[in-house]
Tab-separated table of C-alpha atoms in Angstrom:
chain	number	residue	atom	x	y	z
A	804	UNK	CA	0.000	0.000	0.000
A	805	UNK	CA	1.579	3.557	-0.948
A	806	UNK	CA	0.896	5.792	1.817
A	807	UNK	CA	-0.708	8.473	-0.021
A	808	UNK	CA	-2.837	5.682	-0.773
A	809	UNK	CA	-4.132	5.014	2.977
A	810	UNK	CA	-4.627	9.087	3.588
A	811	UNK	CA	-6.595	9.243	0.336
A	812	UNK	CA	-8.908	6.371	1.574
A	813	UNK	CA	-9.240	8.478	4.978
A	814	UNK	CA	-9.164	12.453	3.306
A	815	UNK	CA	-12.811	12.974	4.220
A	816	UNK	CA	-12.335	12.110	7.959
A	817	UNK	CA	-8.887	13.854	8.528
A	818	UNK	CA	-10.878	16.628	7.270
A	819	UNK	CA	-12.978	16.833	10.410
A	820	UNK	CA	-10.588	15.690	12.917
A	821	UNK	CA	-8.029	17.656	14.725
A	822	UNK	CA	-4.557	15.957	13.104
A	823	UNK	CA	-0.964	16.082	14.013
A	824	UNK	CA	1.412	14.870	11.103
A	825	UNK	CA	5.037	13.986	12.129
A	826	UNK	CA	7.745	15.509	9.482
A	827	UNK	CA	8.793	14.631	5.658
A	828	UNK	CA	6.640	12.474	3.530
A	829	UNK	CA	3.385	12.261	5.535
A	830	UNK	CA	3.279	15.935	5.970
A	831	UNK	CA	4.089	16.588	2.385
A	832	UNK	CA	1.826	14.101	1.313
A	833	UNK	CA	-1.654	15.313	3.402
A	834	UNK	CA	-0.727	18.140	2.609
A	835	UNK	CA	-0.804	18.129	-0.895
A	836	UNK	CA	-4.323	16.589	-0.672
A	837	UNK	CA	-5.442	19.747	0.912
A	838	UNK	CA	-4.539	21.846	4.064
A	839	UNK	CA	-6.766	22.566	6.292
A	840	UNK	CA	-6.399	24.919	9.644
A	841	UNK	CA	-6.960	21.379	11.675
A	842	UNK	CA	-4.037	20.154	10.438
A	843	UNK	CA	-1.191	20.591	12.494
A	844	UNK	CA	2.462	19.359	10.492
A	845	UNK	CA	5.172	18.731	13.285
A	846	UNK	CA	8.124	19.802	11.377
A	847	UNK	CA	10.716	18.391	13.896
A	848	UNK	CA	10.771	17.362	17.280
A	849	UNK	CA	10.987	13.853	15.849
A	850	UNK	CA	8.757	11.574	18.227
A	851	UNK	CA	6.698	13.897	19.951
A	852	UNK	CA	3.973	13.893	17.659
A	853	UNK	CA	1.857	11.264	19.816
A	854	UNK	CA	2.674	13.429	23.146
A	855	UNK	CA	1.290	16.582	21.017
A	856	UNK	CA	-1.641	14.355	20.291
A	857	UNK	CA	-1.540	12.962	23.989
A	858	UNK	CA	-1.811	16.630	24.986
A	859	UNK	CA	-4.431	17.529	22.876
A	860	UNK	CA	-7.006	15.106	23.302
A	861	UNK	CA	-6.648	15.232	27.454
A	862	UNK	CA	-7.676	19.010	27.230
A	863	UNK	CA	-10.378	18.490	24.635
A	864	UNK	CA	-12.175	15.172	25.323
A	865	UNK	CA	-14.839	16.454	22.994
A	866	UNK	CA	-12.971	16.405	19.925
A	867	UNK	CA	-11.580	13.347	18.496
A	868	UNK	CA	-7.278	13.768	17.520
A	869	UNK	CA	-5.669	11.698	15.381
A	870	UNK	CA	-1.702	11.439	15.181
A	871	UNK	CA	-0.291	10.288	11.819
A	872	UNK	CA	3.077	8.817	13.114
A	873	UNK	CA	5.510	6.918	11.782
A	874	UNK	CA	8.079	3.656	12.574
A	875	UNK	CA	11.360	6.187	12.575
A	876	UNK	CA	10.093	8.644	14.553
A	877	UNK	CA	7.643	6.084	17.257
A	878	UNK	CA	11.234	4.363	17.278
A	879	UNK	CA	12.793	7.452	19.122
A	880	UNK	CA	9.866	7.672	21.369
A	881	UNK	CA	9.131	4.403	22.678
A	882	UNK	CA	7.815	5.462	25.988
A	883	UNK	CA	5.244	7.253	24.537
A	884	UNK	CA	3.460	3.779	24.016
A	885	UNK	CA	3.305	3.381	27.448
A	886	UNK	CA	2.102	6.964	28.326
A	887	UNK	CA	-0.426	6.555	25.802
A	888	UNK	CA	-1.509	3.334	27.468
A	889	UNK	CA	-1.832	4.781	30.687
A	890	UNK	CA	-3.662	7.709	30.162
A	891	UNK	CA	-5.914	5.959	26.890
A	892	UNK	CA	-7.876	8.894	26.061
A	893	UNK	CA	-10.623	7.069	23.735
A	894	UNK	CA	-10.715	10.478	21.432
A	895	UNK	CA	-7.258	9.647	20.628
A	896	UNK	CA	-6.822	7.757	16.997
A	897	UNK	CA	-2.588	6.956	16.924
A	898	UNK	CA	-1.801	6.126	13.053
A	899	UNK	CA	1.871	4.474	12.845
A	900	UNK	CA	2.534	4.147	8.604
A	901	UNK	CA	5.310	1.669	9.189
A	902	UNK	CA	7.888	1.516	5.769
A	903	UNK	CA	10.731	-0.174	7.812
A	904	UNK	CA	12.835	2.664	6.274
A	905	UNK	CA	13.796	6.263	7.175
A	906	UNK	CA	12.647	7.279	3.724
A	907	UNK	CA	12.609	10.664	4.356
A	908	UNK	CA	16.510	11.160	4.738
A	909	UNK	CA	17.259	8.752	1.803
A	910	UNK	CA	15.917	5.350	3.241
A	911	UNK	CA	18.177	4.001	5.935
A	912	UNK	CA	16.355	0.773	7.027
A	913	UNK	CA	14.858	1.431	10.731
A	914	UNK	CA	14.657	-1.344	13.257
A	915	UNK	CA	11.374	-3.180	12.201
A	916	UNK	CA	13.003	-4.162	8.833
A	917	UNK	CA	14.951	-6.792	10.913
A	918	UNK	CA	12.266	-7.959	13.136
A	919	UNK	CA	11.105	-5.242	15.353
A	920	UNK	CA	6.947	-4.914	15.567
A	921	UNK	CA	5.653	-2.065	16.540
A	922	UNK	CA	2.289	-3.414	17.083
A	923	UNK	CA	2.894	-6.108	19.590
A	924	UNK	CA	4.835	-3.237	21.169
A	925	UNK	CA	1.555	-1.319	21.174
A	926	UNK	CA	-0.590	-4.659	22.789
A	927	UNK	CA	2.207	-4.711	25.227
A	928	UNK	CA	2.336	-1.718	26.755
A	929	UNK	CA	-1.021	-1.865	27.114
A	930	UNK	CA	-2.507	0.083	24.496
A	931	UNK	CA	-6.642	-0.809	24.451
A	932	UNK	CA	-7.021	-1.629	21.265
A	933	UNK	CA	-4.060	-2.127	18.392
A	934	UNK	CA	-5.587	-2.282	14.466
A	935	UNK	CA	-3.372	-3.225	11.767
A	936	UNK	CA	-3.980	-2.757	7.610
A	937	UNK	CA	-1.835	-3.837	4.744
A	938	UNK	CA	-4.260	-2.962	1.835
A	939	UNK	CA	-6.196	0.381	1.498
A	940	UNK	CA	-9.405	-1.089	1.965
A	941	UNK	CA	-8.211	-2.852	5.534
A	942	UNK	CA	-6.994	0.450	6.287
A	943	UNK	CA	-10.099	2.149	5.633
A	944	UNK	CA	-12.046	-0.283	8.053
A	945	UNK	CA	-9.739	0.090	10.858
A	946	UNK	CA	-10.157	3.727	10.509
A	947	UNK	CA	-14.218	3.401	10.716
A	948	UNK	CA	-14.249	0.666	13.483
A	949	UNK	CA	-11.452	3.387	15.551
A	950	UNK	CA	-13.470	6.479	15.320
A	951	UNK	CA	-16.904	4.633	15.321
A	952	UNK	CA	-16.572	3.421	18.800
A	953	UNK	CA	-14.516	5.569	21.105
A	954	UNK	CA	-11.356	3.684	22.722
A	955	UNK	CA	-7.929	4.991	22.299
A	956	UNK	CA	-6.325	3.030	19.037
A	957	UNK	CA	-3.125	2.471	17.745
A	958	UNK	CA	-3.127	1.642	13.945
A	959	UNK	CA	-0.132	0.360	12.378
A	960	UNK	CA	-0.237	0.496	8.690
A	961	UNK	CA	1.898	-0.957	6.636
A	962	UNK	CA	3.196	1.310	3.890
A	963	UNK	CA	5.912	0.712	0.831
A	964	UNK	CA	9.316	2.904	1.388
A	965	UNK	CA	8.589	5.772	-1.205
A	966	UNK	CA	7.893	9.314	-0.365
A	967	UNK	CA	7.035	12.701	-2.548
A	968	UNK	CA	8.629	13.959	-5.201
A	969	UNK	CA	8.980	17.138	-2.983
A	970	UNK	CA	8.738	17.212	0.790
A	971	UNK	CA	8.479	21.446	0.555
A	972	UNK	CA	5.019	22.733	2.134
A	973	UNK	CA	4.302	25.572	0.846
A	974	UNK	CA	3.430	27.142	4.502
A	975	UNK	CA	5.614	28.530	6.934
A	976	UNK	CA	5.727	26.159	10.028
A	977	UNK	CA	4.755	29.285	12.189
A	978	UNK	CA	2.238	29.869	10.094
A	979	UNK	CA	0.646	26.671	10.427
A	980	UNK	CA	1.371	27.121	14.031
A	981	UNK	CA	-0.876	30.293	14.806
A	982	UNK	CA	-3.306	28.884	11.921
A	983	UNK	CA	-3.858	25.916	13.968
A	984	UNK	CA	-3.815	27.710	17.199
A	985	UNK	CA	-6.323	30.245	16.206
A	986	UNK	CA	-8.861	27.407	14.886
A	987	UNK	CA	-8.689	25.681	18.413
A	988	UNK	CA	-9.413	28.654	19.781
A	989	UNK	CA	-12.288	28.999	17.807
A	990	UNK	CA	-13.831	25.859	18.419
A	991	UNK	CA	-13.493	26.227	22.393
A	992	UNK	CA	-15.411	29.853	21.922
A	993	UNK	CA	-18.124	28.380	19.769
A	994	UNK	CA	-18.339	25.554	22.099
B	1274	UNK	CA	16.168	14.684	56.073
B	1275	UNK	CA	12.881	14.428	54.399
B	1276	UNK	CA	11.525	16.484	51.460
B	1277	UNK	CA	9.540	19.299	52.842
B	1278	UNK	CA	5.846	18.616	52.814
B	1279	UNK	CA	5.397	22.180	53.847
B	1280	UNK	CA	7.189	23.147	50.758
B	1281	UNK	CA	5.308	20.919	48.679
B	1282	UNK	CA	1.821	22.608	50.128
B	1283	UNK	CA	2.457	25.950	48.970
B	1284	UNK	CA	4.055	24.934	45.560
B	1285	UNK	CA	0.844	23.581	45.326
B	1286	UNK	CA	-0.909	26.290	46.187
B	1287	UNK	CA	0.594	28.742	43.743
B	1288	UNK	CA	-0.476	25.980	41.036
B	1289	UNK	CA	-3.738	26.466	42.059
B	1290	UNK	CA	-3.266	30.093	41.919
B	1291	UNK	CA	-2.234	29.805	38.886
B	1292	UNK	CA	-5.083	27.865	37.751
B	1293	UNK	CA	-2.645	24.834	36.702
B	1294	UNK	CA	-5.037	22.237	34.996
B	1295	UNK	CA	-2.636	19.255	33.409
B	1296	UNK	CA	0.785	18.970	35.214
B	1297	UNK	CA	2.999	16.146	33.454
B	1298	UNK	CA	6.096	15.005	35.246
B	1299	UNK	CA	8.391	12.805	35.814
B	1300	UNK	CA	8.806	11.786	39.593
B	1301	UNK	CA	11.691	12.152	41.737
B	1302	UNK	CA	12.257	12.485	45.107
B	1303	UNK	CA	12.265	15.837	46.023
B	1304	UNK	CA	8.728	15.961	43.720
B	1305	UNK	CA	6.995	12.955	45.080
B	1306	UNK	CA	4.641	15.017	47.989
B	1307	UNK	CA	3.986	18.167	45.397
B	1308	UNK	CA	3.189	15.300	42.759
B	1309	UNK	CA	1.454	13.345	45.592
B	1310	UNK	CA	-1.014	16.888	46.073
B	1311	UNK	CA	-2.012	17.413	42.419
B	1312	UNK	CA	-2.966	13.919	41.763
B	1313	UNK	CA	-5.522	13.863	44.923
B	1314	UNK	CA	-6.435	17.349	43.018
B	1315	UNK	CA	-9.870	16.334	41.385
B	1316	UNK	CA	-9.417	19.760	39.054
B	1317	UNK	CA	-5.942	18.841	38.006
B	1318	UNK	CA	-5.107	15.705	35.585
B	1319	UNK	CA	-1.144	14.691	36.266
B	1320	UNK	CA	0.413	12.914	33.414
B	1321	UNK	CA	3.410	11.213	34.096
B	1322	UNK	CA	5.834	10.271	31.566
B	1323	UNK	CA	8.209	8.160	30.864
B	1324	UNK	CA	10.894	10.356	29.688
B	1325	UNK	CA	10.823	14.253	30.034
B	1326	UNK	CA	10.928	14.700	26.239
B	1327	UNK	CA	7.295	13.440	26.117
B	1328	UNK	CA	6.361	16.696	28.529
B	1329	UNK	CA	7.412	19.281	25.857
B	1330	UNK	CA	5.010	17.324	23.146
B	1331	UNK	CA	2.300	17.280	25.968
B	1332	UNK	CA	3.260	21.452	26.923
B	1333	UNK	CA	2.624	21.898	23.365
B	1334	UNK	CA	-0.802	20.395	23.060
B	1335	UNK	CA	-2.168	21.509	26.053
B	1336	UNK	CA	-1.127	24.863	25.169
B	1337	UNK	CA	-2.793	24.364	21.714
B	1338	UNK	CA	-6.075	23.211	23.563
B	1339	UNK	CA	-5.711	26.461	25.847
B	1340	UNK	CA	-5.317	24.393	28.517
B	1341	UNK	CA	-2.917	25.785	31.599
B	1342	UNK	CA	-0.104	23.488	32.371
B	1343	UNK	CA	3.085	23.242	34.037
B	1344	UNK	CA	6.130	20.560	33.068
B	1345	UNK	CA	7.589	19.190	36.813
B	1346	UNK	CA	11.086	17.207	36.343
B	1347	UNK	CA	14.648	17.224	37.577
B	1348	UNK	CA	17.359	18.847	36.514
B	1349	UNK	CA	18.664	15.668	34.668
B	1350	UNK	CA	15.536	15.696	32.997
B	1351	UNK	CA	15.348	18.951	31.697
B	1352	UNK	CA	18.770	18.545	30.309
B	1353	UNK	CA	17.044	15.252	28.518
B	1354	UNK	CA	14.520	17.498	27.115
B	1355	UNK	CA	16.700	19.875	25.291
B	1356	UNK	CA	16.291	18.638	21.866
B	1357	UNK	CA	12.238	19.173	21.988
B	1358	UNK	CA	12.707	22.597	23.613
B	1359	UNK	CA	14.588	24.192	21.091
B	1360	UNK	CA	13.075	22.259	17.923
B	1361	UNK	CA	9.461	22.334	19.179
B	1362	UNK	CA	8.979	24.687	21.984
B	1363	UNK	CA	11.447	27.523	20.758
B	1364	UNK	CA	10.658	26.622	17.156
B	1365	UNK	CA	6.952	27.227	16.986
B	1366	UNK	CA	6.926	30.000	19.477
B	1367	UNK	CA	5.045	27.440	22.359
B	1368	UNK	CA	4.855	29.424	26.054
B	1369	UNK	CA	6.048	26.091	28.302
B	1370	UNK	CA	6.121	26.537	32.007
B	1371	UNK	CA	8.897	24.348	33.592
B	1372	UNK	CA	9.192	23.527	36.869
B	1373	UNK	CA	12.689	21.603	37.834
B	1374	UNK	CA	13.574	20.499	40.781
B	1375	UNK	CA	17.808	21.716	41.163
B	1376	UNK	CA	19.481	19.229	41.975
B	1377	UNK	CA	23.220	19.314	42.618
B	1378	UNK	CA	23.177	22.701	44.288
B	1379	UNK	CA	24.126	24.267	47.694
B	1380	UNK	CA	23.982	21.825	50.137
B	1381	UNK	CA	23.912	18.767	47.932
B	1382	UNK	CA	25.166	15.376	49.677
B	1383	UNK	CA	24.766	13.218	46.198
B	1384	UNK	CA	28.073	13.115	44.343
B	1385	UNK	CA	25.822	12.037	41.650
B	1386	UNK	CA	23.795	14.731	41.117
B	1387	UNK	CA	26.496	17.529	40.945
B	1388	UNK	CA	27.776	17.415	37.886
B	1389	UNK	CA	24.305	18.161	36.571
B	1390	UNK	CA	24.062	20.607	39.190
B	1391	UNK	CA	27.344	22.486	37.821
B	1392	UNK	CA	25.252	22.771	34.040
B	1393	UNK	CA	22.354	23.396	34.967
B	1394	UNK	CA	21.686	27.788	34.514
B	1395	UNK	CA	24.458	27.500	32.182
B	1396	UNK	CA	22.566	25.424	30.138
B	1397	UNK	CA	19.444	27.331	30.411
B	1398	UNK	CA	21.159	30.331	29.869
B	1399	UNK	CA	22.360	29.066	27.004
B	1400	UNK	CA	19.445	28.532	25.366
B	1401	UNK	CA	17.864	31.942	26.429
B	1402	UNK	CA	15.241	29.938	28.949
B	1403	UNK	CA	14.638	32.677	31.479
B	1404	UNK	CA	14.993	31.434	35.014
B	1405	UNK	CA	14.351	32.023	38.784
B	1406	UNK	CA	15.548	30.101	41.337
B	1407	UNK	CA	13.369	30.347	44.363
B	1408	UNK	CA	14.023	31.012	47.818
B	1409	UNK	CA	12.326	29.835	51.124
B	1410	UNK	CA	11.152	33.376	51.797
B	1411	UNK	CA	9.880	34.025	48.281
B	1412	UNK	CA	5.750	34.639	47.588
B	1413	UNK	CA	5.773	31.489	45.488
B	1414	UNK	CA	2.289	32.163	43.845
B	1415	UNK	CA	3.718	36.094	42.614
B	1416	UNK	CA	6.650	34.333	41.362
B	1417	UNK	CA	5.110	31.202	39.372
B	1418	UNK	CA	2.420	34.045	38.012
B	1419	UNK	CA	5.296	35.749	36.870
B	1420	UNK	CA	6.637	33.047	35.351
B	1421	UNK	CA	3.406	32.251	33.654
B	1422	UNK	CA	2.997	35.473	32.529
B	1423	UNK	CA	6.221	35.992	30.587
B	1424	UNK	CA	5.873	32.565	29.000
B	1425	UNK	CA	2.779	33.563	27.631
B	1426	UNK	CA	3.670	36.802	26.408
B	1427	UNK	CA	7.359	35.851	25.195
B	1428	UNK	CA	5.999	32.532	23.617
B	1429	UNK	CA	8.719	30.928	24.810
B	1430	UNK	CA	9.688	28.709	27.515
B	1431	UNK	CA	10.323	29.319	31.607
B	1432	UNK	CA	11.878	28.025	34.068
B	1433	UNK	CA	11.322	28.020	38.076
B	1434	UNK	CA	14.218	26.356	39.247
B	1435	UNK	CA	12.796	24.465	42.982
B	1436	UNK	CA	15.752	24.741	45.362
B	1437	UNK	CA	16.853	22.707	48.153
B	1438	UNK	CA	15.883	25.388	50.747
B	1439	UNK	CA	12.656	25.311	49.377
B	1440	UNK	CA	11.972	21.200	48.857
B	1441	UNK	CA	14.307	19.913	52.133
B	1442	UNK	CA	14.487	19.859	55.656
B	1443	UNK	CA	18.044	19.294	56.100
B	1444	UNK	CA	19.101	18.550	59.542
B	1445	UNK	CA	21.120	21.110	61.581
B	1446	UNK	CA	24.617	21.181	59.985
């Protein structure tokens, strides 16, 4: 499955969904299927994009968050799996699109190439409820059954290693910041 | 020598003031009766992580959501957490209250803690994190207000540095 693939299949609910992208191809990618002011793109910070998402969805348990993450950067964050666990907040949708490769920076092989699985490292630290998808279509229904009944998901996708042909946004990152900012705000007044 | 409840009470208390909602942290010992307070705190959620890094991701979503939080970990761990203060925090501009116990100080019987101690307000002077160290005698809720206030306004993160005076009852020398 190409990973532009998977956020095609899922476009219409990312759309009304506060999201959190991690760096490089996934940000290029959803972004070039639109930008919206819910979409946050973490443009560093590699790893913290679930904690960002952690944070979110504790201080708005009325609005359902959903992390795109990915095996490189979950890889320098492994704790966060059992934070995650802990705290489970069911508006919380994790999305790990796992290429076995750090594609972004020219496709270094990352640790689940030889064996590593992030998903039994999900079910382990206790995450409530850990989907996996190979194919679009699996992907779509893991993304349905997650946001149709609320319990705090990791999904790991499997994705092939290929990324953009251009990982530019054409938005400055503070931009996107005080964009993003501003609609949150907006939703807690209107609330 | 135990850690000051006393001094844990009104660090409390000037969270309160400060109308602290999510406090994420990372225990220690000099934190475990302030920690001990805000999770018996119905209107406060504490979060604790596994590593301090995971705080600055949390500071930055809970200051996205507009809700108040402060980031409680040891010296050690805010030198862990450099990386995500500079490339998240100072990056995008995100106001993150810190609140680190200072370990390896005055009055420090630890050999392990010192060299840490040594870095520390180098290292956040380095990275242009402003800083106050308090004192036993110190208002506590005008200083963590403070504190608040210039993260907010500077976008940027802030440190309150907890000293020994302030978490220990050392015996008498």
């Amino acid at each position: 499955m190409l990973r532009v693939d998977a956020l095609r299949e899922i476009y219409p609910e990312l759309e009304q969904h506060i999201v959190v992208t991690i760096m490089g191809a996934v940000a290029a990618e959803l972004y070039a299927l639109g930008h919206r002011p819910n979409f946050f793109y973490m443009e560093h910070s590699m790893g913290l994009a679930s904690s960002l998402g952690l944070g979110l969805a504790l201080a708005l348990p009325g609005r359902q968050v959903v992390v795109l993450d990915g095996d490189g950067s979950l890889l320098m964050n492994l704790g966060t799996l059992t934070t995650l666990a802990r705290y489970r907040p069911p508006n919380l949708l994790h999305i790990v699109f796992d290429n076995s490769s750090l594609v972004s920076v020219g496709g270094f092989p990352t640790a689940t190439a030889s064996g590593t699985n992030l998903a039994e490292m999900a079910r382990a630290a206790g995450v409530p409820r850990v989907l996996e998808a190979e194919t679009p279509a699996q992907f779509r229904t893991a993304v349905t059954q997650a946001l149709a009944r609320p319990v705090m998901t990791t999904l790991v996708a499997r994705v092939e290693a290929s990324g953009p042909a251009s990982y530019r946004l054409d938005l400055d990152l503070l931009e996107n910041r005080f964009q993003f900012k501003r609609y949150l705000d907006s939703l807690r007044s209107s609330s | 020598m135990p850690v000051s409840l006393e001094g844990a009470r009104r660090i409390y208390e000037a969270l309160k003031a400060c109308d602290i909602k999510l406090v994420s942290a990372l225990p220690e010992t000099w934190l475990v009766p302030l920690l001990r307070l805000v999770e018996a705190d119905q209107e406060m959620r504490l979060v604790q992580v596994a590593r301090e890094e995971e705080s600055i991701g949390i500071a930055a979503g809970a200051y996205f959501a507009g809700l108040p939080s402060i980031h409680v970990m040891q010296n050690h761990g805010f030198l862990a957490a450099i990386n995500p203060l500079v490339s998240l925090a100072m990056l995008y501009k995100i106001p993150v209250l810190l609140l680190i116990s200072y370990r390896g100080s005055w009055g420090e019987r630890d050999p392990w803690q010192t060299q840490g101690g040594l870095l520390t307000e180098p290292v956040l002077r380095a990275l242009t994190i402003p800083y106050y160290c308090l004192r036993r005698e110190d208002d506590l809720t005008r200083r963590l207000k403070e504190a608040q206030a210039l993260a907010l306004s500077a976008l940027h993160p802030v440190a309150v540095l907890l000293t020994r005076e302030v978490l220990w009852e050392d015996e008498e020398p």
